[in-house]
Amino acid sequence: MENKTQLLSLEETARFLRENNNYLILTHASPDGDTLGSAHALLMILAKLGKNATVICSDEIPNKYNYFIDTACYTAKEDFTVIAVDVADTKLLGSLEEKYSKNIELCIDHHMSNTGYAKRTYLDSSAGANCECIFDIAGCLGVEIDKKMALALYTGISTDTGCFRFSNTTAKTLRIGAALMETGIDTAEINRIMFETKSRLRLQLEKMALDNMEFYFNDSCAVITITRQMYEQTGCKDQDIDGITAIPRTIEGVLVGVTIREKEDGSFKASVRTYPPVDASKICGLLGGGGHIRASGCQISNKYSLDQAKEKILLAVRAVLEEESAGVTADK
Ligand SMILES: [Mn+2]
């Protein structure tokens, strides 16, 4: 953490939430299940306490999350108390960064790379999903988790842990999952929507991405690239392809899976997924990004061509792979 933030305990976080009102809850750009689930579960928890709250996101929220999102529940008016959830860095707020980054009162997060941008931070980097933190906060506030909250929380936890498969899944993750299931939600249906359903447009784009997959460093690194042209040819939008970043790492022998997406302004977003002993956050950290040990990301400016961007990423991958093979162990 480079900035000065006040680190809060669970109790202090609960106290802060009780003491204020009119919460504006910020999610990260290109919203995923965890940031949306965290924000909406928190909104419902605050409503139970009689507080007003509203969720905002710089990007459009994909329709598939509609089963737990009810914008009619957005109640906050002026004089907002601003909270950010599952946002490691203000850069990730997208177009909301300029307006809000300087006055975020509380950040609730689980990224070890959190930059400490908020006045106060509740950080639990042992949580597989930020929704686990929200579950704990509800417990501390004495708010009982209802079915609608459980839908939001289960979605965040299942999506951030790859449906309870990734190494960030802990015994506690499973216990919370069980508690959410006990509210009576249909978890099989959520799993079907999140993991077993893809559009035909996406299938087409995946096919193109698989066709251009490249291997480096004795096949220990696989790279797929999604260009603007591929988006245009298939009609896919960014929101249609979440989870695509899991593909390169599924190839046998691959320790580092890289997905490069060309953005509308010509810049690039690289998503890095790794297996032990390779630390994804170290690779992305070399390029100004960060995240988790097995899943991280970074941006590369549009002053570089695709080939140059790929070159930069591969240099970072190589540096970390060499460090690993030299016996320098990755820290947490
Ligand atoms: Mn998350």
mmCIF file with all atom_site columns, N, CA and C and ligand atoms in Angstrom, residues 28 32-35 38 86-87 109-111 127-131 156 160 292, ligand 1:
data_model
loop_
_atom_site.group_PDB
_atom_site.id
_atom_site.type_symbol
_atom_site.label_atom_id
_atom_site.label_alt_id
_atom_site.label_comp_id
_atom_site.label_asym_id
_atom_site.label_entity_id
_atom_site.label_seq_id
_atom_site.pdbx_PDB_ins_code
_atom_site.Cartn_x
_atom_site.Cartn_y
_atom_site.Cartn_z
_atom_site.occupancy
_atom_site.B_iso_or_equiv
_atom_site.pdbx_formal_charge
_atom_site.auth_seq_id
_atom_site.auth_comp_id
_atom_site.auth_asym_id
_atom_site.auth_atom_id
_atom_site.pdbx_PDB_model_num
ATOM   1  N  N  . HIS A 1 28  ? -16.054 -1.537  -9.765  1.00 0.00 ? 28  HIS A N  1
ATOM   2  C  CA . HIS A 1 28  ? -15.011 -1.300  -10.771 1.00 0.00 ? 28  HIS A CA 1
ATOM   3  C  C  . HIS A 1 28  ? -15.590 -1.352  -12.189 1.00 0.00 ? 28  HIS A C  1
ATOM   4  N  N  . ASP A 1 32  ? -17.752 -7.287  -12.803 1.00 0.00 ? 32  ASP A N  1
ATOM   5  C  CA . ASP A 1 32  ? -17.893 -8.748  -12.758 1.00 0.00 ? 32  ASP A CA 1
ATOM   6  C  C  . ASP A 1 32  ? -18.843 -9.120  -11.623 1.00 0.00 ? 32  ASP A C  1
ATOM   7  N  N  . GLY A 1 33  ? -19.025 -10.414 -11.438 1.00 0.00 ? 33  GLY A N  1
ATOM   8  C  CA . GLY A 1 33  ? -19.973 -10.895 -10.435 1.00 0.00 ? 33  GLY A CA 1
ATOM   9  C  C  . GLY A 1 33  ? -19.610 -10.456 -9.031  1.00 0.00 ? 33  GLY A C  1
ATOM   10 N  N  . ASP A 1 34  ? -18.308 -10.360 -8.742  1.00 0.00 ? 34  ASP A N  1
ATOM   11 C  CA . ASP A 1 34  ? -17.902 -10.052 -7.367  1.00 0.00 ? 34  ASP A CA 1
ATOM   12 C  C  . ASP A 1 34  ? -18.137 -8.588  -7.023  1.00 0.00 ? 34  ASP A C  1
ATOM   13 N  N  . THR A 1 35  ? -17.762 -7.680  -7.910  1.00 0.00 ? 35  THR A N  1
ATOM   14 C  CA . THR A 1 35  ? -17.971 -6.263  -7.597  1.00 0.00 ? 35  THR A CA 1
ATOM   15 C  C  . THR A 1 35  ? -19.470 -5.949  -7.572  1.00 0.00 ? 35  THR A C  1
ATOM   16 N  N  . SER A 1 38  ? -21.039 -7.738  -4.450  1.00 0.00 ? 38  SER A N  1
ATOM   17 C  CA . SER A 1 38  ? -20.651 -7.013  -3.235  1.00 0.00 ? 38  SER A CA 1
ATOM   18 C  C  . SER A 1 38  ? -21.471 -5.740  -3.081  1.00 0.00 ? 38  SER A C  1
ATOM   19 N  N  . ASP A 1 86  ? -14.456 -4.029  -3.956  1.00 0.00 ? 86  ASP A N  1
ATOM   20 C  CA . ASP A 1 86  ? -13.707 -4.883  -4.893  1.00 0.00 ? 86  ASP A CA 1
ATOM   21 C  C  . ASP A 1 86  ? -12.909 -4.045  -5.893  1.00 0.00 ? 86  ASP A C  1
ATOM   22 N  N  . VAL A 1 87  ? -12.494 -2.853  -5.463  1.00 0.00 ? 87  VAL A N  1
ATOM   23 C  CA . VAL A 1 87  ? -11.737 -1.953  -6.345  1.00 0.00 ? 87  VAL A CA 1
ATOM   24 C  C  . VAL A 1 87  ? -10.342 -1.779  -5.742  1.00 0.00 ? 87  VAL A C  1
ATOM   25 N  N  . ASP A 1 109 ? -12.323 -4.386  0.356   1.00 0.00 ? 109 ASP A N  1
ATOM   26 C  CA . ASP A 1 109 ? -11.633 -5.076  -0.737  1.00 0.00 ? 109 ASP A CA 1
ATOM   27 C  C  . ASP A 1 109 ? -10.924 -6.332  -0.253  1.00 0.00 ? 109 ASP A C  1
ATOM   28 N  N  . HIS A 1 110 ? -10.560 -7.168  -1.225  1.00 0.00 ? 110 HIS A N  1
ATOM   29 C  CA . HIS A 1 110 ? -9.808  -8.390  -0.910  1.00 0.00 ? 110 HIS A CA 1
ATOM   30 C  C  . HIS A 1 110 ? -8.550  -8.521  -1.773  1.00 0.00 ? 110 HIS A C  1
ATOM   31 N  N  . HIS A 1 111 ? -8.150  -7.443  -2.472  1.00 0.00 ? 111 HIS A N  1
ATOM   32 C  CA . HIS A 1 111 ? -6.933  -7.504  -3.292  1.00 0.00 ? 111 HIS A CA 1
ATOM   33 C  C  . HIS A 1 111 ? -5.711  -7.102  -2.458  1.00 0.00 ? 111 HIS A C  1
ATOM   34 N  N  . ALA A 1 127 ? -9.625  -13.537 1.685   1.00 0.00 ? 127 ALA A N  1
ATOM   35 C  CA . ALA A 1 127 ? -10.958 -13.852 1.155   1.00 0.00 ? 127 ALA A CA 1
ATOM   36 C  C  . ALA A 1 127 ? -10.863 -14.162 -0.336  1.00 0.00 ? 127 ALA A C  1
ATOM   37 N  N  . GLY A 1 128 ? -11.442 -15.272 -0.746  1.00 0.00 ? 128 GLY A N  1
ATOM   38 C  CA . GLY A 1 128 ? -11.431 -15.649 -2.159  1.00 0.00 ? 128 GLY A CA 1
ATOM   39 C  C  . GLY A 1 128 ? -12.184 -14.633 -3.001  1.00 0.00 ? 128 GLY A C  1
ATOM   40 N  N  . ALA A 1 129 ? -13.256 -14.110 -2.433  1.00 0.00 ? 129 ALA A N  1
ATOM   41 C  CA . ALA A 1 129 ? -14.069 -13.103 -3.131  1.00 0.00 ? 129 ALA A CA 1
ATOM   42 C  C  . ALA A 1 129 ? -14.363 -11.975 -2.153  1.00 0.00 ? 129 ALA A C  1
ATOM   43 N  N  . ASN A 1 130 ? -14.552 -10.783 -2.691  1.00 0.00 ? 130 ASN A N  1
ATOM   44 C  CA . ASN A 1 130 ? -14.898 -9.663  -1.810  1.00 0.00 ? 130 ASN A CA 1
ATOM   45 C  C  . ASN A 1 130 ? -16.268 -9.901  -1.159  1.00 0.00 ? 130 ASN A C  1
ATOM   46 N  N  . CYS A 1 131 ? -17.112 -10.678 -1.828  1.00 0.00 ? 131 CYS A N  1
ATOM   47 C  CA . CYS A 1 131 ? -18.424 -10.980 -1.247  1.00 0.00 ? 131 CYS A CA 1
ATOM   48 C  C  . CYS A 1 131 ? -18.304 -11.710 0.094   1.00 0.00 ? 131 CYS A C  1
ATOM   49 N  N  . GLY A 1 156 ? -21.052 -13.540 -6.510  1.00 0.00 ? 156 GLY A N  1
ATOM   50 C  CA . GLY A 1 156 ? -19.698 -12.995 -6.400  1.00 0.00 ? 156 GLY A CA 1
ATOM   51 C  C  . GLY A 1 156 ? -18.687 -14.052 -5.998  1.00 0.00 ? 156 GLY A C  1
ATOM   52 N  N  . ASP A 1 160 ? -15.735 -15.406 -8.607  1.00 0.00 ? 160 ASP A N  1
ATOM   53 C  CA . ASP A 1 160 ? -14.322 -15.109 -8.310  1.00 0.00 ? 160 ASP A CA 1
ATOM   54 C  C  . ASP A 1 160 ? -13.506 -16.373 -8.016  1.00 0.00 ? 160 ASP A C  1
ATOM   55 N  N  . HIS A 1 292 ? -4.238  -10.396 -7.905  1.00 0.00 ? 292 HIS A N  1
ATOM   56 C  CA . HIS A 1 292 ? -4.034  -11.521 -6.991  1.00 0.00 ? 292 HIS A CA 1
ATOM   57 C  C  . HIS A 1 292 ? -2.853  -12.371 -7.475  1.00 0.00 ? 292 HIS A C  1
HETATM 58 MN MN . MN  B 2 .   ? -13.131 -9.820  -6.465  1.00 0.00 ? 1   MN  B MN 1
#
